mmCIF file with all atom_site columns, C-alpha atoms in Angstrom:
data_model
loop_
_atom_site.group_PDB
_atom_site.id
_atom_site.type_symbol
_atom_site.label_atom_id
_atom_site.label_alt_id
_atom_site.label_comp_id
_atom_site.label_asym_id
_atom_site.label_entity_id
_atom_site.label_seq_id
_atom_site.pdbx_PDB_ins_code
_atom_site.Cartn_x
_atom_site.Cartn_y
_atom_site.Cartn_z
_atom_site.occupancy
_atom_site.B_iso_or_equiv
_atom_site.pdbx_formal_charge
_atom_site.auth_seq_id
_atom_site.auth_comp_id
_atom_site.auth_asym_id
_atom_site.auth_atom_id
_atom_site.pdbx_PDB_model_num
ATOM 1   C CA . UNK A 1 1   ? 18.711  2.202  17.576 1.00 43.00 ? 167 UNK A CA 1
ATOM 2   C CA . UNK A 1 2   ? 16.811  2.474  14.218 1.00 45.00 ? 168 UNK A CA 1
ATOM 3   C CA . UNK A 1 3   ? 15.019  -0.267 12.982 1.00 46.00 ? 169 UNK A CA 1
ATOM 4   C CA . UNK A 1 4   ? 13.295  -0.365 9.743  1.00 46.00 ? 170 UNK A CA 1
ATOM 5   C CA . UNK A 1 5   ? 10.034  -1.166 9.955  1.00 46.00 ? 171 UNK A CA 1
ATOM 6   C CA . UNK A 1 6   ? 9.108   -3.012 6.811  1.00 46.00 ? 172 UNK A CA 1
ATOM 7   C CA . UNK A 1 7   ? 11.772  -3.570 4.012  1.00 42.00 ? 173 UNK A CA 1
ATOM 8   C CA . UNK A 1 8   ? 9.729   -3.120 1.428  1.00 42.00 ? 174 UNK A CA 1
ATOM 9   C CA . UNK A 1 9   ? 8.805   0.464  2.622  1.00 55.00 ? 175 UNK A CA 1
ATOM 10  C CA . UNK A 1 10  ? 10.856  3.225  2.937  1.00 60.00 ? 176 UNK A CA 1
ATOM 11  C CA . UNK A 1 11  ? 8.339   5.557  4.301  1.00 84.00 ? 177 UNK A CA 1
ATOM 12  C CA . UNK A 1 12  ? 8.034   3.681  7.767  1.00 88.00 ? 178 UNK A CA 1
ATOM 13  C CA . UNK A 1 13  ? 10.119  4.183  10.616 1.00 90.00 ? 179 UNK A CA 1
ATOM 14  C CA . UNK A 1 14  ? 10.472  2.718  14.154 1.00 92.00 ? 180 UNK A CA 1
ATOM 15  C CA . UNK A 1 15  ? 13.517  4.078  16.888 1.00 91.00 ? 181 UNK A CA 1
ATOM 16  C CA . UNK A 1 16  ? 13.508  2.866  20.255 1.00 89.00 ? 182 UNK A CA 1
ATOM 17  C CA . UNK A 1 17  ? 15.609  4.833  22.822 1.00 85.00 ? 183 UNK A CA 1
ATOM 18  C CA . UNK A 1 18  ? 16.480  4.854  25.880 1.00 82.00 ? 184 UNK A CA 1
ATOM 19  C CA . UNK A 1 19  ? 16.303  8.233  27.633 1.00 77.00 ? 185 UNK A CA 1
ATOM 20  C CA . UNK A 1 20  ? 17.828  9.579  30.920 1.00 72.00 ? 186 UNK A CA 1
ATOM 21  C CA . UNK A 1 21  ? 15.486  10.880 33.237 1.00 67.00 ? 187 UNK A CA 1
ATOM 22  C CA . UNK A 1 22  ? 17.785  13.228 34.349 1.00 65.00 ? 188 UNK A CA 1
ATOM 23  C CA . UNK A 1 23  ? 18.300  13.062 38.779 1.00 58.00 ? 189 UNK A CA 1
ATOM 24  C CA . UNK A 1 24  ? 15.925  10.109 38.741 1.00 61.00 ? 190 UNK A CA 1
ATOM 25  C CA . UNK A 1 25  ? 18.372  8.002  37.590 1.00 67.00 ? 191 UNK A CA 1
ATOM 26  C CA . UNK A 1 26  ? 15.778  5.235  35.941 1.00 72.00 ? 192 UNK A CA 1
ATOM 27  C CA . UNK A 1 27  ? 15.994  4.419  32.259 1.00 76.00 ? 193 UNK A CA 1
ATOM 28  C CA . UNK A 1 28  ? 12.906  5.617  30.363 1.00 79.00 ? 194 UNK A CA 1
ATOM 29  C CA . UNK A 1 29  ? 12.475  2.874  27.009 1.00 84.00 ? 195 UNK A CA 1
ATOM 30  C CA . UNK A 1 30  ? 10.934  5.369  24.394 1.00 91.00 ? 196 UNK A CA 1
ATOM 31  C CA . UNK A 1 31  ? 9.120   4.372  20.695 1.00 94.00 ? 197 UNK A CA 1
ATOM 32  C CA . UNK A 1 32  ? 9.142   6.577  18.441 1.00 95.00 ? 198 UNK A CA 1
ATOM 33  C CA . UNK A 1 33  ? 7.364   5.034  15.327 1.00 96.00 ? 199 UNK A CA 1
ATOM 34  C CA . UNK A 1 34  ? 4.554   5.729  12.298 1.00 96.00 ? 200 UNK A CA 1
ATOM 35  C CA . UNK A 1 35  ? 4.159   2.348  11.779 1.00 96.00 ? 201 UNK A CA 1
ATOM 36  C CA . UNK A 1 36  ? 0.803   0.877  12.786 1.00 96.00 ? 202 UNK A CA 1
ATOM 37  C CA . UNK A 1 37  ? 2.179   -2.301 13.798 1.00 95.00 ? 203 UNK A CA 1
ATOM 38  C CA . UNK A 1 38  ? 4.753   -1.086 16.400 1.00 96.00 ? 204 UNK A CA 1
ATOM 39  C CA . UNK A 1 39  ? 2.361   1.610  17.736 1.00 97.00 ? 205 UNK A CA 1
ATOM 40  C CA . UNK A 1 40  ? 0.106   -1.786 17.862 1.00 97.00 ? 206 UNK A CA 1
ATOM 41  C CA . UNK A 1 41  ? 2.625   -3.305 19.794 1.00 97.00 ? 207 UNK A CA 1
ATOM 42  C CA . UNK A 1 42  ? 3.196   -0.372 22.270 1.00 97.00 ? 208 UNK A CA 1
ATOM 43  C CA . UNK A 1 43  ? -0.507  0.319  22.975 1.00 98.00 ? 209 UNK A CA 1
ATOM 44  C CA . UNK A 1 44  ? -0.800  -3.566 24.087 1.00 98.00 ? 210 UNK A CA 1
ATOM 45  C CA . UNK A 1 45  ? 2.354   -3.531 26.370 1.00 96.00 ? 211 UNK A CA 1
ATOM 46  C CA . UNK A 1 46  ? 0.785   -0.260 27.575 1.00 97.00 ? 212 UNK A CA 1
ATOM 47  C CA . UNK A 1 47  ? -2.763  -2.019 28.175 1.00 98.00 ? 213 UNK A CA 1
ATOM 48  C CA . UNK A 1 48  ? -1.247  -5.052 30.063 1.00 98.00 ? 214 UNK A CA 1
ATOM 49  C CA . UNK A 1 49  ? 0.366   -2.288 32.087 1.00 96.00 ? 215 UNK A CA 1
ATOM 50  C CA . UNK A 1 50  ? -3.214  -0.579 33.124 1.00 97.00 ? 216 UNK A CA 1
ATOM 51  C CA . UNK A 1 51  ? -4.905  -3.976 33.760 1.00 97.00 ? 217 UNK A CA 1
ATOM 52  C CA . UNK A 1 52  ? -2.881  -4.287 36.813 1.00 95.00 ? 218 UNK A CA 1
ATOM 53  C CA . UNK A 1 53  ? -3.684  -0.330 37.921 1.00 94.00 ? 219 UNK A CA 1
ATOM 54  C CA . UNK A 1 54  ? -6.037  0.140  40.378 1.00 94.00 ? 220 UNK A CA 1
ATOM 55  C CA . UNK A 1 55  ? -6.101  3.759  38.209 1.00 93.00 ? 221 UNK A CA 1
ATOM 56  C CA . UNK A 1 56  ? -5.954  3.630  34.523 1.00 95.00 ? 222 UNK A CA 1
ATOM 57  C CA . UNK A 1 57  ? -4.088  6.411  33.863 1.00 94.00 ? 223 UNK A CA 1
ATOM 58  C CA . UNK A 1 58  ? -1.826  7.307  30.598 1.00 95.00 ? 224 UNK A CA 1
ATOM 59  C CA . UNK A 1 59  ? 0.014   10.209 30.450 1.00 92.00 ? 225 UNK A CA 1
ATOM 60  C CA . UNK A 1 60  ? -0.982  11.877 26.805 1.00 94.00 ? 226 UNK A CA 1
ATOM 61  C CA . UNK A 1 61  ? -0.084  15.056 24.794 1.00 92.00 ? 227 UNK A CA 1
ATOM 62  C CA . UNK A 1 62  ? -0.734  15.851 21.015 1.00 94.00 ? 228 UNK A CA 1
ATOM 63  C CA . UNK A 1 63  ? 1.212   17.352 18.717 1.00 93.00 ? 229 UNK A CA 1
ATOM 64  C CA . UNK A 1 64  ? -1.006  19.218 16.142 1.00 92.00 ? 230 UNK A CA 1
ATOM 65  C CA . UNK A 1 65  ? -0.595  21.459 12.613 1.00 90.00 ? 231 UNK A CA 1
ATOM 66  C CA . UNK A 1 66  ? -1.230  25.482 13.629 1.00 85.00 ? 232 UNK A CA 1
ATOM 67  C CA . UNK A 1 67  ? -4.385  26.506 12.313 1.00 74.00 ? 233 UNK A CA 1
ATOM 68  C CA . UNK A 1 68  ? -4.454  28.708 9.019  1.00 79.00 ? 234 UNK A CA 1
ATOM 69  C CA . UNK A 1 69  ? -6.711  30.729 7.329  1.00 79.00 ? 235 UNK A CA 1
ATOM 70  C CA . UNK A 1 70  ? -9.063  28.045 5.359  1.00 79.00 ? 236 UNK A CA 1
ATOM 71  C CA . UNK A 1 71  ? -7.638  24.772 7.871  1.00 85.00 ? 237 UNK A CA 1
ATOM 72  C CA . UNK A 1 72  ? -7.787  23.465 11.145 1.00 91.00 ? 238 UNK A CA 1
ATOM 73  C CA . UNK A 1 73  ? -5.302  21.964 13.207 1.00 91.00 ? 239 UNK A CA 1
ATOM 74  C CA . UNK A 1 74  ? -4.762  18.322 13.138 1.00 93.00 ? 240 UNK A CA 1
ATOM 75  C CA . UNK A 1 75  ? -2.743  15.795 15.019 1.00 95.00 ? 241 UNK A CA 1
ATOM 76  C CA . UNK A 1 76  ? 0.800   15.402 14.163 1.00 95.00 ? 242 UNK A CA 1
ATOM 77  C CA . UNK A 1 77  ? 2.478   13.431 16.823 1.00 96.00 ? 243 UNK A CA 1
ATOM 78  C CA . UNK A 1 78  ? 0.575   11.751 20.034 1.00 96.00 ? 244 UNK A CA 1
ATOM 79  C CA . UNK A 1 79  ? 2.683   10.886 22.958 1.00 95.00 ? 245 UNK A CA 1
ATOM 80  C CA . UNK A 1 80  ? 1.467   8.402  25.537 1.00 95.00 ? 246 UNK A CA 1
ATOM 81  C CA . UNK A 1 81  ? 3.189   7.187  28.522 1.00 92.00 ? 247 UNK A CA 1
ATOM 82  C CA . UNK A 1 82  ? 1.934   4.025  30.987 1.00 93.00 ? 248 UNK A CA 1
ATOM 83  C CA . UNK A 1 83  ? 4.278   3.828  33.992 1.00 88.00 ? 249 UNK A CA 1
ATOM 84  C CA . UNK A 1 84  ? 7.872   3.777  32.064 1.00 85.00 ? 250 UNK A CA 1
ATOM 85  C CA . UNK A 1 85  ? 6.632   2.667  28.633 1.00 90.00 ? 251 UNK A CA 1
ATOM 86  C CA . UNK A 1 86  ? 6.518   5.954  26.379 1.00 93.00 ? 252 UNK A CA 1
ATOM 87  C CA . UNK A 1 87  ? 5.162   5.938  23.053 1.00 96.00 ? 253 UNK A CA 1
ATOM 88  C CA . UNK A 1 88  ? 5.662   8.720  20.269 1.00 96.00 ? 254 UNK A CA 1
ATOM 89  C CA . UNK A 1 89  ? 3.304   8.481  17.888 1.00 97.00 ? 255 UNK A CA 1
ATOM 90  C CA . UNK A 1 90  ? 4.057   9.940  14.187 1.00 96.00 ? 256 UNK A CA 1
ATOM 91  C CA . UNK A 1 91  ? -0.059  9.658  13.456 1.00 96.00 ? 257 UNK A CA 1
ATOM 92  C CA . UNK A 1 92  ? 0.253   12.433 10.381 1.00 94.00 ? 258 UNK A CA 1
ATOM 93  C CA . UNK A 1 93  ? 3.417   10.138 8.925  1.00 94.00 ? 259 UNK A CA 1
ATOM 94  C CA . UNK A 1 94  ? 1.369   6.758  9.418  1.00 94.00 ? 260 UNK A CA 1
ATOM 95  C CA . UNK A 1 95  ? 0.851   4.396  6.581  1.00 87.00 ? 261 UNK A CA 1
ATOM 96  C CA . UNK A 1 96  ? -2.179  3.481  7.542  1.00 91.00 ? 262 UNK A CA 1
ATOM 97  C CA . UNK A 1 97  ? -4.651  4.313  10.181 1.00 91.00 ? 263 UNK A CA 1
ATOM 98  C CA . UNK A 1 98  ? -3.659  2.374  13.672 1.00 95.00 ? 264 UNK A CA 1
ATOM 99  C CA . UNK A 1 99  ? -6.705  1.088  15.031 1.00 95.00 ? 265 UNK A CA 1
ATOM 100 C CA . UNK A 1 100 ? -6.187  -0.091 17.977 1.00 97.00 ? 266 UNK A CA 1
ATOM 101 C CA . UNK A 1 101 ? -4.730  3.850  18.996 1.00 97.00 ? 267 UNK A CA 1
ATOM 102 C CA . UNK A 1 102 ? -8.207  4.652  17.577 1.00 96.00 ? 268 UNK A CA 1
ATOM 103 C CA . UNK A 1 103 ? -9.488  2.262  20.125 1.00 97.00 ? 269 UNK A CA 1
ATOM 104 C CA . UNK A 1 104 ? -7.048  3.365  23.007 1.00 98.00 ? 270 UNK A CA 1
ATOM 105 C CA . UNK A 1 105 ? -8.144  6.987  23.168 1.00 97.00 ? 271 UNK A CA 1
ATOM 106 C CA . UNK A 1 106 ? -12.217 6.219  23.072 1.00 97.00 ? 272 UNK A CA 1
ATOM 107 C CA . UNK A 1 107 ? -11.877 3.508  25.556 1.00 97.00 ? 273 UNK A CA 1
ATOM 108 C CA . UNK A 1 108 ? -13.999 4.576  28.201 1.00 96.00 ? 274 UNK A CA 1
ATOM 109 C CA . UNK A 1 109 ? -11.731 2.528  31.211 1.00 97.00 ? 275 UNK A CA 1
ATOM 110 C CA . UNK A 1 110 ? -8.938  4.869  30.958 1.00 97.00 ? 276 UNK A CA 1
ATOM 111 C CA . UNK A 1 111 ? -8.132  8.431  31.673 1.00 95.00 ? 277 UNK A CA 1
ATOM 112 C CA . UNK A 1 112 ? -5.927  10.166 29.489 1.00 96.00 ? 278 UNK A CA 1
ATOM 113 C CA . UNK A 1 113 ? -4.194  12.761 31.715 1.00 92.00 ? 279 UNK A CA 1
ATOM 114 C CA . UNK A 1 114 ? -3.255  16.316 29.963 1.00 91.00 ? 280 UNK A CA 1
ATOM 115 C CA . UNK A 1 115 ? -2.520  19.756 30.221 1.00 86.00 ? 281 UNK A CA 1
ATOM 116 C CA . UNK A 1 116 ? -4.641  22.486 28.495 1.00 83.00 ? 282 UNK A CA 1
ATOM 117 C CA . UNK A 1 117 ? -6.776  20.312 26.702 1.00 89.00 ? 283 UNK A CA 1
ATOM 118 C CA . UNK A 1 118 ? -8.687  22.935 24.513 1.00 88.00 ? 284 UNK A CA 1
ATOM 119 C CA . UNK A 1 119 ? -6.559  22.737 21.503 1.00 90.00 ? 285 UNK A CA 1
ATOM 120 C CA . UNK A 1 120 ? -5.667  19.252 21.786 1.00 93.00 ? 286 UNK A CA 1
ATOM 121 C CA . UNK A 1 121 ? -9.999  17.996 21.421 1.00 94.00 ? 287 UNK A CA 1
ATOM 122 C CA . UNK A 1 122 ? -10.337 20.505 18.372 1.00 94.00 ? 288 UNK A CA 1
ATOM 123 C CA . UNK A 1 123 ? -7.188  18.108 17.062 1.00 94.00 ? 289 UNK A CA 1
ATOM 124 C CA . UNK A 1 124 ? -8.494  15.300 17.937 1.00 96.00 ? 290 UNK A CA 1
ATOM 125 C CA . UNK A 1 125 ? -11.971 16.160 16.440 1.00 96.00 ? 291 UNK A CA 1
ATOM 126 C CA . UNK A 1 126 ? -10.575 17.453 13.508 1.00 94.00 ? 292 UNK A CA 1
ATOM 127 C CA . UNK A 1 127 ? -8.484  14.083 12.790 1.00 94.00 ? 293 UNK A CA 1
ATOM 128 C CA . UNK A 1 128 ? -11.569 12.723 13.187 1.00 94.00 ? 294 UNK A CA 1
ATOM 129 C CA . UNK A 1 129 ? -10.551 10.420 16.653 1.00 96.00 ? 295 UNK A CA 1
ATOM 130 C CA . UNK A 1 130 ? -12.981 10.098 19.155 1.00 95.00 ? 296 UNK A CA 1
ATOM 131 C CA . UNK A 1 131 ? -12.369 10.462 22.787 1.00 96.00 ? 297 UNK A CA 1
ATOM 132 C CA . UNK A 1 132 ? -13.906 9.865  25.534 1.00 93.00 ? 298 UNK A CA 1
ATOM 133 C CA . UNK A 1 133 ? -11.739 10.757 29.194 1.00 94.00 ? 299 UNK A CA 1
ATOM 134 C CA . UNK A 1 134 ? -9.303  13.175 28.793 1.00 95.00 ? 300 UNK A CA 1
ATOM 135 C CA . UNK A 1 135 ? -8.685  15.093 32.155 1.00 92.00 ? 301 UNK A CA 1
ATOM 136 C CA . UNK A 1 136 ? -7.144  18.042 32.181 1.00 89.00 ? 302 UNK A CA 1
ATOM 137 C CA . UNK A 1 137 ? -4.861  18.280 35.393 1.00 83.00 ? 303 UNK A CA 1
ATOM 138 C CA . UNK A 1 138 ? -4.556  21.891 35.217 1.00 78.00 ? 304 UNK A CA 1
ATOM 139 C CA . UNK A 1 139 ? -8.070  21.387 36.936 1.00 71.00 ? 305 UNK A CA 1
ATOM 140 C CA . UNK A 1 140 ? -7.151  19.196 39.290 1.00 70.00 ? 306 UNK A CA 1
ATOM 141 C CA . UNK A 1 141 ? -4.113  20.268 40.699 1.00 66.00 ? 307 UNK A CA 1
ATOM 142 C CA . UNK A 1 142 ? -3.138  24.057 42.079 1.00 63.00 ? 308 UNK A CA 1
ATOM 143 C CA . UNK A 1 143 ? 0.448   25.347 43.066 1.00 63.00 ? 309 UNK A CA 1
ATOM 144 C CA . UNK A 1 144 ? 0.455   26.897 46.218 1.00 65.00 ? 310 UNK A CA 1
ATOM 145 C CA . UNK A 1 145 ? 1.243   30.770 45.987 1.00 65.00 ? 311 UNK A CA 1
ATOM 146 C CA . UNK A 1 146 ? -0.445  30.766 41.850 1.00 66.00 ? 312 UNK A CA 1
ATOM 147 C CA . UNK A 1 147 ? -2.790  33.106 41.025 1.00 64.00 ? 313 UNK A CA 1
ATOM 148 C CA . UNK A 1 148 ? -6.155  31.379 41.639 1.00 60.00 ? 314 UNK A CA 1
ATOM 149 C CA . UNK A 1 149 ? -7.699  32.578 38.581 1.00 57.00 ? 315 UNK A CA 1
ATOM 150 C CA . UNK A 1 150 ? -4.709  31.048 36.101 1.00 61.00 ? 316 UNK A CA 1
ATOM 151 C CA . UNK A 1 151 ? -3.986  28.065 34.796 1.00 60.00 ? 317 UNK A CA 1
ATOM 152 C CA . UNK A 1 152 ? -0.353  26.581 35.882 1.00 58.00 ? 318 UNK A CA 1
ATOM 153 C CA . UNK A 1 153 ? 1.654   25.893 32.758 1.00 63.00 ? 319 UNK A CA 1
ATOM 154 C CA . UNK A 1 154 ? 2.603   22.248 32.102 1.00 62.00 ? 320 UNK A CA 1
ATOM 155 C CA . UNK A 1 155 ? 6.447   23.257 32.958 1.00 65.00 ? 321 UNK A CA 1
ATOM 156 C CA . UNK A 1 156 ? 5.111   25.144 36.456 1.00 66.00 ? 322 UNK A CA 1
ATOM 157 C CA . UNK A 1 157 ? 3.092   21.410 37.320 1.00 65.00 ? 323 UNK A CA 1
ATOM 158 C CA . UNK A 1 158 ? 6.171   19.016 36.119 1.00 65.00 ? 324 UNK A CA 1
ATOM 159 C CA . UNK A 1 159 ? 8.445   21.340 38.506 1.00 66.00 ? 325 UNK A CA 1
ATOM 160 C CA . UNK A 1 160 ? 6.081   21.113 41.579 1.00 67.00 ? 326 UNK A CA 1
ATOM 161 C CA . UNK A 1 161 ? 5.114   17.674 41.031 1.00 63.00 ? 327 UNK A CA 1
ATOM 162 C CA . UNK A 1 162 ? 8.152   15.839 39.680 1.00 60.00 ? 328 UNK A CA 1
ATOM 163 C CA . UNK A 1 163 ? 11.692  17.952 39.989 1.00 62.00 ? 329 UNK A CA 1
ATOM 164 C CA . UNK A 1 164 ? 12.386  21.366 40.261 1.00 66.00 ? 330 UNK A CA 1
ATOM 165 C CA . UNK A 1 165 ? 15.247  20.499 37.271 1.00 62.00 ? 331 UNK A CA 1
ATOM 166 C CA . UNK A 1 166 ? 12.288  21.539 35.078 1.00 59.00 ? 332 UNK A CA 1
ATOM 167 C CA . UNK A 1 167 ? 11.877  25.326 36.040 1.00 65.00 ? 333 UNK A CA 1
ATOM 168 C CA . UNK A 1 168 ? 14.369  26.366 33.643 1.00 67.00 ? 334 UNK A CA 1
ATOM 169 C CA . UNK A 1 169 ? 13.169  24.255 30.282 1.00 60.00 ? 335 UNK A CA 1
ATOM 170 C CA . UNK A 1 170 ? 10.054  26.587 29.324 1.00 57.00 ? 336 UNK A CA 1
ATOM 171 C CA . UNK A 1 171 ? 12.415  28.469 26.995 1.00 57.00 ? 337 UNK A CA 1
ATOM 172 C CA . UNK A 1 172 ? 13.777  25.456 25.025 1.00 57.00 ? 338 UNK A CA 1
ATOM 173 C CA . UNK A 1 173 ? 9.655   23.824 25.234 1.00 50.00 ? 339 UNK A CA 1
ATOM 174 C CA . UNK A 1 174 ? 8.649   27.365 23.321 1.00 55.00 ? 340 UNK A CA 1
ATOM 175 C CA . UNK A 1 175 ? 11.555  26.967 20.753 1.00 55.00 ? 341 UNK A CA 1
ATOM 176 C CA . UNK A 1 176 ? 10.402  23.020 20.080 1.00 52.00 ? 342 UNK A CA 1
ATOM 177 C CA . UNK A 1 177 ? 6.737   23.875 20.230 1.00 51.00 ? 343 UNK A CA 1
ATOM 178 C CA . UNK A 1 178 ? 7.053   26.540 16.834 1.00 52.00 ? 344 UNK A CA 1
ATOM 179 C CA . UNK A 1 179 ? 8.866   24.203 15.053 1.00 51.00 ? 345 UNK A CA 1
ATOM 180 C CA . UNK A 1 180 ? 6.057   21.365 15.195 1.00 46.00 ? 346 UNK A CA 1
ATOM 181 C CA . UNK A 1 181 ? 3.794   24.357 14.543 1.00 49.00 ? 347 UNK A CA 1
ATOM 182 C CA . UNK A 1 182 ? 5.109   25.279 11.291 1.00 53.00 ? 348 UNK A CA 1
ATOM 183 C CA . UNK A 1 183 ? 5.128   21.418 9.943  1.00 49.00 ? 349 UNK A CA 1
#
C-alpha cells in the first residue's frame, strides 16, 4: 500500500508492506520511506521496542554509492529492524535530514548488529553520521566446519542461524547488490 507522504510534494514517498517470512509463517510489517517524518515515526516504535529489551539490539545494513575515481561511497538506503518492525530507509532520496535516525545510530544504549562492517563506517563517515556501536557478528559468531581464518558471508550466518531456505539466495543477493552499486 502506497501512501503519499505529503500532498504538496511529489518527491516523498512512504510504502508499508507486509512481507512473508517464508517457513516462519509470521508477517513481517516493512516501511519503506524517504520521508523524515515516517522514518521519525518508525525509529520511535522501534525505541519503545528496545526499552523493554534486556539487549538493545537493531538489526542494521547500509546501502551505499560504489566508490569512483574522485568520490567516496555514501549511504543510499539504511535498513533497520527491532524485533518485527523493519524500516527501509531511502536516506540519499530524503527531503530533509531525519534527525532523530541521526540520533538512533550515535546513541550509545544500542548495538547496531551487522555483517562486514568495513565499508558500511567509511559510508557512514562519509555521509557524515556518527556512530557509535556497530558490532560486526561476523566476529562474534563462527560456523562449525568454516575456515577459521575467513569471514562467514552474511547468507552462510542467516542459513546457520535462521533457516537453511537461505543457502541458495547468494546468487540473486549478488545480482541486487550491483544494481544499488551503480545508483
Amino acid at each position: 500500500m502506497a501512501v503519499r507522504a505529503a500532498a504538496d510534494d511529489e518527491k516523498q514517498f512512504t510504502m508499508r508492506a507486509v512481507v512473508d517470512t517464508h517457513r516462519r509463517f509470521v508477517d513481517l510489517p516493512v516501511v519503506y520511506t524517504n520521508d523524515p517524518v515516517w522514518a521519525e515515526h518508525s525509529i520511535h516504535i522501534m525505541e519503545l521496542l528496545l526499552a523493554e529489551e534486556k539487549y538493545k539490539v537493531v538489526g542494521f545494513d547500509l546501502e551505499y554509492t560504489r566508490a569512483r575515481a574522485g568520490s567516496r561511497p555514501k549511504v543510499t538506503v539504511a535498513q533497520m529492524c527491532v524485533r518485527h518492525h523493519v524500516l527501509v530507509y531511502h536516506y540519499c532520496l530524503a527531503t530533509r535530514p531525519c534527525e532523530r535516525f541521526t540520533r538512533f545510530v550515535n546513541n550509545p544504549h544500542y548495538m547496531f548488529a551487522m555483517v562486514d562492517i568495513t565499508n558500511d563506517v567509511k559510508a557512514l563517515e562519509n555521509s557524515g553520521i556518527a556512530y557509535q556501536n556497530l558490532v560486526d557478528i561476523q566476529g562474534q559468531y563462527k560456523i562449525r566446519g568454516s575456515q577459521e581464518h575467513e569471514k562467514d558471508s552474511l547468507v552462510h550466518l542467516a542459513e546457520a542461524i535462521i533457516d537453511p531456505y537461505y543457502r541458495d539466495m547468494k546468487d540473486s543477493c549478488n545480482k541486487d547488490k550491483h544494481a544499488w552499486h551503480s545508483a
